[in-house]
Tab-separated table of C-alpha atoms and ligand atoms in Angstrom:
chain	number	residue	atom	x	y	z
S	1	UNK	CA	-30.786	-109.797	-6.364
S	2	UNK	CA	-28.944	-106.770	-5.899
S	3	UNK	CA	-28.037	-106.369	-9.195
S	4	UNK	CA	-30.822	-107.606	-11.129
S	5	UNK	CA	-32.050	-104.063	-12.470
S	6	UNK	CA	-28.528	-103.677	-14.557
S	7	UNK	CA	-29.411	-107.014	-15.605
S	8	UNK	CA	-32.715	-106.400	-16.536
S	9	UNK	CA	-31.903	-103.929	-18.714
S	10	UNK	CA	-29.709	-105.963	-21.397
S	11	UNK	CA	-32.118	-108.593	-21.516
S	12	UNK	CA	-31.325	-111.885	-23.572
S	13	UNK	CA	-27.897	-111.505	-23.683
S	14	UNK	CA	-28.042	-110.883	-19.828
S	15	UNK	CA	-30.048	-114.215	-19.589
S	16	UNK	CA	-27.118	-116.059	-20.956
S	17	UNK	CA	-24.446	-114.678	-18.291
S	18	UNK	CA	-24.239	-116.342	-14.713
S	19	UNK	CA	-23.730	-113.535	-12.730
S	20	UNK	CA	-22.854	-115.599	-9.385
S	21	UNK	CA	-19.433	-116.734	-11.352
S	22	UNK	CA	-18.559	-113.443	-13.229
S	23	UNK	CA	-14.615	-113.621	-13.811
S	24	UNK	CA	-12.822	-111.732	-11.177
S	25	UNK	CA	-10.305	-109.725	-13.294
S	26	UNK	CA	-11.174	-108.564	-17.045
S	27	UNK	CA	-8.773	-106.543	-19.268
S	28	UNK	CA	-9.644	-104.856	-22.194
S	29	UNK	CA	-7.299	-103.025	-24.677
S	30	UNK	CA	-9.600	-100.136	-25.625
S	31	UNK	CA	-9.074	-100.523	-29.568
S	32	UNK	CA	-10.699	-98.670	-32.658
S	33	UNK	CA	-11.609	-95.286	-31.646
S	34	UNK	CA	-9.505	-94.026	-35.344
S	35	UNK	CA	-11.181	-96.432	-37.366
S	36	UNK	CA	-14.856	-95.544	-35.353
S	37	UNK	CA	-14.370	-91.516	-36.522
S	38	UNK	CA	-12.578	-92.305	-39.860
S	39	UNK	CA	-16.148	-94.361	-40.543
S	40	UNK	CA	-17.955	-91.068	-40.194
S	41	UNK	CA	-16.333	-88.644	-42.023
S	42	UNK	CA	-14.456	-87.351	-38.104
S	43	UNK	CA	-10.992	-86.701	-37.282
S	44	UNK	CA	-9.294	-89.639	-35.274
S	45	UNK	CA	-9.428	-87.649	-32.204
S	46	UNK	CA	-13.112	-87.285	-32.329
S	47	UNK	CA	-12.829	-91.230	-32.132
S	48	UNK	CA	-10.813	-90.914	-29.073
S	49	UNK	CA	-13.256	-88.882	-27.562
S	50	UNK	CA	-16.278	-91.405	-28.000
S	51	UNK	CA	-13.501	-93.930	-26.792
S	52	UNK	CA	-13.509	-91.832	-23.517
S	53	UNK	CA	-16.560	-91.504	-22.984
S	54	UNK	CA	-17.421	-94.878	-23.305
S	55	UNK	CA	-14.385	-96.019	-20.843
S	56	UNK	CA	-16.565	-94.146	-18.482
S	57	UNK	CA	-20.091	-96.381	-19.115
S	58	UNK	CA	-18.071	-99.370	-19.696
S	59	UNK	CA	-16.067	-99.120	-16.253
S	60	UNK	CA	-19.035	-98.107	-14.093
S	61	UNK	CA	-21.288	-101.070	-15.938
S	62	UNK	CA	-18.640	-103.528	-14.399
S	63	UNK	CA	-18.878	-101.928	-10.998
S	64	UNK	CA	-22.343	-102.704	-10.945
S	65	UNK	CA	-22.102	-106.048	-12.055
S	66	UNK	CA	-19.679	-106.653	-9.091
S	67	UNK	CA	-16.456	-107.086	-11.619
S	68	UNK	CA	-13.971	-106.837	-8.614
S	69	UNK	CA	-10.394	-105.913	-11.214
S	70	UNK	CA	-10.758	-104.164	-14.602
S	71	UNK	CA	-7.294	-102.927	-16.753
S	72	UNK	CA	-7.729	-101.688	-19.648
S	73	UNK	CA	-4.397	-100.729	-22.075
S	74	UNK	CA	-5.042	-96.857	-23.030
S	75	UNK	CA	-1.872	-95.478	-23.946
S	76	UNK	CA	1.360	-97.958	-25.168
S	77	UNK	CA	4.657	-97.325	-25.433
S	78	UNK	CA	4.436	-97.423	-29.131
S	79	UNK	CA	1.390	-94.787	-28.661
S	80	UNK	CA	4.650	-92.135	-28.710
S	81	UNK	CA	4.895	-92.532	-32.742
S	82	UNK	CA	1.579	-90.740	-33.288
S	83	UNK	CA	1.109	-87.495	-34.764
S	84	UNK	CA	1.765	-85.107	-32.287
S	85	UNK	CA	-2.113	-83.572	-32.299
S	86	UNK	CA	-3.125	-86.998	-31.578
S	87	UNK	CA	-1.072	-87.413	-28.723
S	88	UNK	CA	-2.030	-84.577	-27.099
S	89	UNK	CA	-5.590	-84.955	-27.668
S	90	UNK	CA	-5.460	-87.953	-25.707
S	91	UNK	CA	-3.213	-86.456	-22.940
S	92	UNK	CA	-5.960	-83.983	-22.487
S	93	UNK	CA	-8.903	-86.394	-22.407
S	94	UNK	CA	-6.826	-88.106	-19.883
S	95	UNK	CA	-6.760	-85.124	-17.692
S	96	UNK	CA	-9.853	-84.670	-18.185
S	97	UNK	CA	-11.009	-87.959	-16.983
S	98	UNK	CA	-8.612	-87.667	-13.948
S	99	UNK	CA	-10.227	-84.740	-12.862
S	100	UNK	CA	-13.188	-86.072	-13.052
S	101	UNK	CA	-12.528	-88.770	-11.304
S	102	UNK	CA	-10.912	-87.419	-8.201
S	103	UNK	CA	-14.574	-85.628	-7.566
S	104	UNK	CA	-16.518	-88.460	-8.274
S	105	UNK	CA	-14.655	-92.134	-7.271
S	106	UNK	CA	-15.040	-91.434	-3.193
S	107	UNK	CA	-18.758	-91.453	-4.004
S	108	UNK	CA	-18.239	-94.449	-6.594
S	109	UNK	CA	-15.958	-96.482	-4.250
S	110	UNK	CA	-13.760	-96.727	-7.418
S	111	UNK	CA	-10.167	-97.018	-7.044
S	112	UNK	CA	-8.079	-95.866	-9.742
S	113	UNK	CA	-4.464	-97.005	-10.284
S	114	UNK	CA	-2.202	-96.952	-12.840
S	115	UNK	CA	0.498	-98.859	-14.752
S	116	UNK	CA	3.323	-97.308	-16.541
S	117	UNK	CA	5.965	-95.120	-16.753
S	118	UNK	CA	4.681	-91.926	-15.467
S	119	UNK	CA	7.382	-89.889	-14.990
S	120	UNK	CA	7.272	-88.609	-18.933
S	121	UNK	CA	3.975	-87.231	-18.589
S	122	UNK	CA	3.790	-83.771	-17.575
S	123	UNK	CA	3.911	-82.816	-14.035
S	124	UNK	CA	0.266	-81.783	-13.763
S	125	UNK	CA	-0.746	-85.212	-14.858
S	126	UNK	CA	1.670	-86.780	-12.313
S	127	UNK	CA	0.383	-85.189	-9.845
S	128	UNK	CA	-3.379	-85.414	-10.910
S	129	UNK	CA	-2.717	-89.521	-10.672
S	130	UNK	CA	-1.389	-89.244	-7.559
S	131	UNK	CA	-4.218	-87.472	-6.098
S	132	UNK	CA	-6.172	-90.246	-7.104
S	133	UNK	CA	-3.832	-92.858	-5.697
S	134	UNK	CA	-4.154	-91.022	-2.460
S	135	UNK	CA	-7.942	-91.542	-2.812
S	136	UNK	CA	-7.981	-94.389	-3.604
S	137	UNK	CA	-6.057	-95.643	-0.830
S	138	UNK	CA	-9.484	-94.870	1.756
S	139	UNK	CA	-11.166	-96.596	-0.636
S	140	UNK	CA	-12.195	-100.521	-0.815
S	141	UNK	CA	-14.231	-101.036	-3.991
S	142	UNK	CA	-13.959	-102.396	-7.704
S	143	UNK	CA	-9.824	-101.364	-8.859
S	144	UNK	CA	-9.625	-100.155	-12.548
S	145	UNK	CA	-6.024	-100.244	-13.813
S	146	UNK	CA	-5.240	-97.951	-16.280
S	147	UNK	CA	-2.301	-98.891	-18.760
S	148	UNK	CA	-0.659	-95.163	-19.389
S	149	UNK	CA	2.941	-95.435	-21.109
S	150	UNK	CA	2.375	-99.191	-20.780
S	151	UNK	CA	4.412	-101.813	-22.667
S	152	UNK	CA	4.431	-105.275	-21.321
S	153	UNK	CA	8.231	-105.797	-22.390
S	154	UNK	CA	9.099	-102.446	-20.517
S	155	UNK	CA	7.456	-103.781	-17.311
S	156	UNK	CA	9.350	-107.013	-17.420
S	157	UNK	CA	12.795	-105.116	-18.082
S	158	UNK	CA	11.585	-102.489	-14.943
S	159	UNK	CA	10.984	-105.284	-12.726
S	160	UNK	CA	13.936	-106.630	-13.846
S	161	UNK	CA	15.849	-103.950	-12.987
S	162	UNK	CA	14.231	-103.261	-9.648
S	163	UNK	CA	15.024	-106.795	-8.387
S	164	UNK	CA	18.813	-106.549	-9.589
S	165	UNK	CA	19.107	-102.861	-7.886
S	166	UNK	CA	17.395	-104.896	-4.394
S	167	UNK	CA	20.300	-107.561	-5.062
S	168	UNK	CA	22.573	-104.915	-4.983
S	169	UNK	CA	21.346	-103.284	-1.607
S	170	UNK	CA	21.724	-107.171	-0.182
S	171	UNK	CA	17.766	-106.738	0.391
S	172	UNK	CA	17.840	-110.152	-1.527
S	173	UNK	CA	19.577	-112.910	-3.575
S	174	UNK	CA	19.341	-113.693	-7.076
S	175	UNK	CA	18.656	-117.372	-5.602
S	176	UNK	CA	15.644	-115.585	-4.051
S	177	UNK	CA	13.763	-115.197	-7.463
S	178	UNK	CA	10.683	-117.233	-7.839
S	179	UNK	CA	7.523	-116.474	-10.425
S	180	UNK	CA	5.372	-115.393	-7.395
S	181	UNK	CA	8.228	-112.818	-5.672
S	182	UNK	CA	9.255	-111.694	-9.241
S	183	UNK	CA	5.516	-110.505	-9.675
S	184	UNK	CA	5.960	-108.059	-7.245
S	185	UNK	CA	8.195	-106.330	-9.056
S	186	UNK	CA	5.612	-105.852	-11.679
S	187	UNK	CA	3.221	-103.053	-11.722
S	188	UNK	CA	0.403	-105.481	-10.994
S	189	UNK	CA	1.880	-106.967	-8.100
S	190	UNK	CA	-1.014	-106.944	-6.013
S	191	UNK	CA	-3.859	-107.773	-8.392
S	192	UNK	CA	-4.688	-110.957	-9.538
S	193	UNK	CA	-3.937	-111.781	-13.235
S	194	UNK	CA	-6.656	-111.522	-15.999
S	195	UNK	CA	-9.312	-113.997	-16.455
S	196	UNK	CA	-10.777	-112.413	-19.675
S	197	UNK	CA	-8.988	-110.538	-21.730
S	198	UNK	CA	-10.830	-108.687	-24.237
S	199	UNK	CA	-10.011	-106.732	-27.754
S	200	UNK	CA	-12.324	-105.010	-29.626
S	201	UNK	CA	-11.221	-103.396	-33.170
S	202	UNK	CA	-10.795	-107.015	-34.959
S	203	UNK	CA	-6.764	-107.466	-34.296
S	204	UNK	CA	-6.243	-110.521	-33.132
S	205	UNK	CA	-2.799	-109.583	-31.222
S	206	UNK	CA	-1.643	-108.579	-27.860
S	207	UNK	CA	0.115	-105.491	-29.221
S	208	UNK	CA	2.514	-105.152	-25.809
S	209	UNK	CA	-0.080	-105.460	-23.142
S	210	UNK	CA	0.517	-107.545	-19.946
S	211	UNK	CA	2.984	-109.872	-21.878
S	212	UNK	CA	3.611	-111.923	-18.215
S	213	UNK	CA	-0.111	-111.634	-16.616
S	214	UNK	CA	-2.043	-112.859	-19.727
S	215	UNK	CA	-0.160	-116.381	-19.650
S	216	UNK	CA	-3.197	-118.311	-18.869
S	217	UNK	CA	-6.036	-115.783	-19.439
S	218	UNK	CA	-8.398	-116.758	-21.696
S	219	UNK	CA	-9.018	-114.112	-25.263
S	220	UNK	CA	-11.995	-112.549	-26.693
S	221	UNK	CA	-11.955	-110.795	-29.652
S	222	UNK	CA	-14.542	-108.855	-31.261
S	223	UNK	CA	-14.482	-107.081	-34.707
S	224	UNK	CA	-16.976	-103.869	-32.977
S	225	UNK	CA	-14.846	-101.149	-32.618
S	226	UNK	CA	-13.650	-99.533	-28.962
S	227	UNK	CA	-16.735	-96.577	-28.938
S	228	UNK	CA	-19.483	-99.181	-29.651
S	229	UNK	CA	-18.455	-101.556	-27.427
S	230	UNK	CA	-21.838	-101.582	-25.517
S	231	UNK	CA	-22.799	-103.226	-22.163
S	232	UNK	CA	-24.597	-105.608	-24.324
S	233	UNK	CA	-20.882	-106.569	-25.808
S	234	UNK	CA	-19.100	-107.009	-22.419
S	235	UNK	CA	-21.902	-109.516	-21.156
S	236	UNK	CA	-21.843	-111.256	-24.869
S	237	UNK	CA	-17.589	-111.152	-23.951
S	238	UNK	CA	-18.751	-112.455	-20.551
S	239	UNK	CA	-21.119	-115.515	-21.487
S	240	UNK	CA	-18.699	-116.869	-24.500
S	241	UNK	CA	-16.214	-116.938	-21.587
S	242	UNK	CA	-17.948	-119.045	-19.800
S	243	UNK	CA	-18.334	-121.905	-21.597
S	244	UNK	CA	-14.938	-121.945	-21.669
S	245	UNK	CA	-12.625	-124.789	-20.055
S	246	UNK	CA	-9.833	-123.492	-18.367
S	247	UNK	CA	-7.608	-126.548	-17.332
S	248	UNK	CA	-4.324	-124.623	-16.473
S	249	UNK	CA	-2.380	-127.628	-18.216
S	250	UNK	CA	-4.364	-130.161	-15.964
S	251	UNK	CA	-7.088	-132.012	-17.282
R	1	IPE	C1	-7.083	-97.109	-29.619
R	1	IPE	O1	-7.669	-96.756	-30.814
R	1	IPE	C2	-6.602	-95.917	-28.823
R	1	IPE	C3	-5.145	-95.841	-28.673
R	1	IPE	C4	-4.296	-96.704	-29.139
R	1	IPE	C5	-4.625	-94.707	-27.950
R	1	IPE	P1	-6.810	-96.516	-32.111
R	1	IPE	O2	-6.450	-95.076	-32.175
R	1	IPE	O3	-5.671	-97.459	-32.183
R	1	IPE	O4	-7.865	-96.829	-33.239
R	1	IPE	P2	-7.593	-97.569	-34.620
R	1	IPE	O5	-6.991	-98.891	-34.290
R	1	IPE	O6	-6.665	-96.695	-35.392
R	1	IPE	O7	-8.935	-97.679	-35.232
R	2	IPE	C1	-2.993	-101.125	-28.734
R	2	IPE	O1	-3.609	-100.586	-29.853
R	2	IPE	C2	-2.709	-100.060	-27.724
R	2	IPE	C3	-3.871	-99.473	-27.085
R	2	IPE	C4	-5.111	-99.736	-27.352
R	2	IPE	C5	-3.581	-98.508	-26.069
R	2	IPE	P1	-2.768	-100.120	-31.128
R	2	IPE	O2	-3.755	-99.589	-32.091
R	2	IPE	O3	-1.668	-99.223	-30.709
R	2	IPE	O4	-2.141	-101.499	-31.618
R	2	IPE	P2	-1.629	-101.949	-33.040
R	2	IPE	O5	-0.738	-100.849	-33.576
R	2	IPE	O6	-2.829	-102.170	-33.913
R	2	IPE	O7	-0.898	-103.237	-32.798
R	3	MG	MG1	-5.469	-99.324	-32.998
């Protein structure tokens, strides 16, 4: 099998995973990276740091396991109330991974994209995203959302807004609205919606994140915090899930 060396290599656990029926779409909300560095004697934005860095092994792991969708919630709305340091710490690991990534995700066939309101980051970020939604674009591989100034109330309200602006143009009527064209309005209008979502950091709460796309998704939660949350973990995430029923309120 094509993938059987990254299997290999997590051994039990991986024995208990049927990679043939992986779910399509997993979301993570990349939690405890404070908690992780307050545990060691570090500053919080050390813990962001090892939060990073493991983004990167965790993201690459599912590419090679042939996960086809991964979003993971990385910067919320509520994020803002932060001390300032911390903020910027983790606008500047964010540039740095955006750099990064616009050298390295043509040879990945990784496409990044991103959900959010942008347009309050700075300009250099903007653009730096951009670049990579221009490469990504060529591109046909695994697509890893990243949630950036995301809030699942603000995306409803945004799409929201966008369809009553298109109501006003006459591009459509409010008669028009169904579940299926209102998702297009959302930022993940072209992705299919979650099949796992996962939390590490031991909350058991959806803190904001894809309020609309999680509606039938099925939860994981895990008390190992964001930075240790190991390939072992995902595939331990991955095996619990399924053995899980999903009926979709049939039977
Ligand atoms: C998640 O880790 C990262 C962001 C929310 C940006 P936290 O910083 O929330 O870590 P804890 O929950 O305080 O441990
Ligand atoms: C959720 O984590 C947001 C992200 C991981 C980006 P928080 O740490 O902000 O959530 P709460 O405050 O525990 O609900
Ligand atoms: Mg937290």
């Amino acid at each position: 099998m094509a993938f059987s060396f990254f299997r290999k290599k997590q051994g039990d656990v991986a024995g208990q995973v049927d990679f043939d029926h992986l779910p399509r779409h997993i979301a993570i909300i990349l939690d405890g990276n404070g908690r992780w560095a307050k545990r060691r004697g570090l500053p919080r934005t050390a813990g962001h740091r090892a939060g990073s860095e493991n983004f990167r092994t965790i993201a690459t792991y599912c590419r090679d396991i042939g996960i086809q969708y991964l979003t993971v919630y990385a910067f919320s709305t509520e994020n803002w109330k932060r001390p300032k340091d911390e903020v910027e710490t983790i606008m500047g690991l964010l540039k740095k991974y955006l750099l990064e990534a616009i050298d390295t995700m043509e040879r990945d066939n990784v496409r990044l994209h991103f959900m959010g309101d942008l347009s309050v980051l700075t300009p250099e970020l903007q653009d730096l995203a951009a670049q990579c939604n221009a490469i990504s674009a060529r591109l046909t591989g695994c697509l890893c959302s990243i949630c950036i100034n995301y809030g699942g109330r603000a995306e409803i309200v945004h799409a929201a807004q966008s369809f009553a602006n298109d109501c006003l143009t006459g591009a459509v009527k409010p008669g028009d609205l169904t579940e299926e064209t209102f998702e297009n309005y959302l930022y993940s209008g072209h992705i299919p919606s979650p099949d796992l979502l996962i939390r590490p950091g031991g909350e058991q709460r959806l803190s904001n994140f894809l309020l609309w796309q999680c509606a039938y998704s099925e939860f994981y939660f895990t008390p190992v915090l964001w930075p240790d949350f190991s390939k072992r973990e995902l595939l331990k995430a991955i095996a619990n899930y399924q053995h899980r029923s999903r009926r979709f309120g049939g039977v």
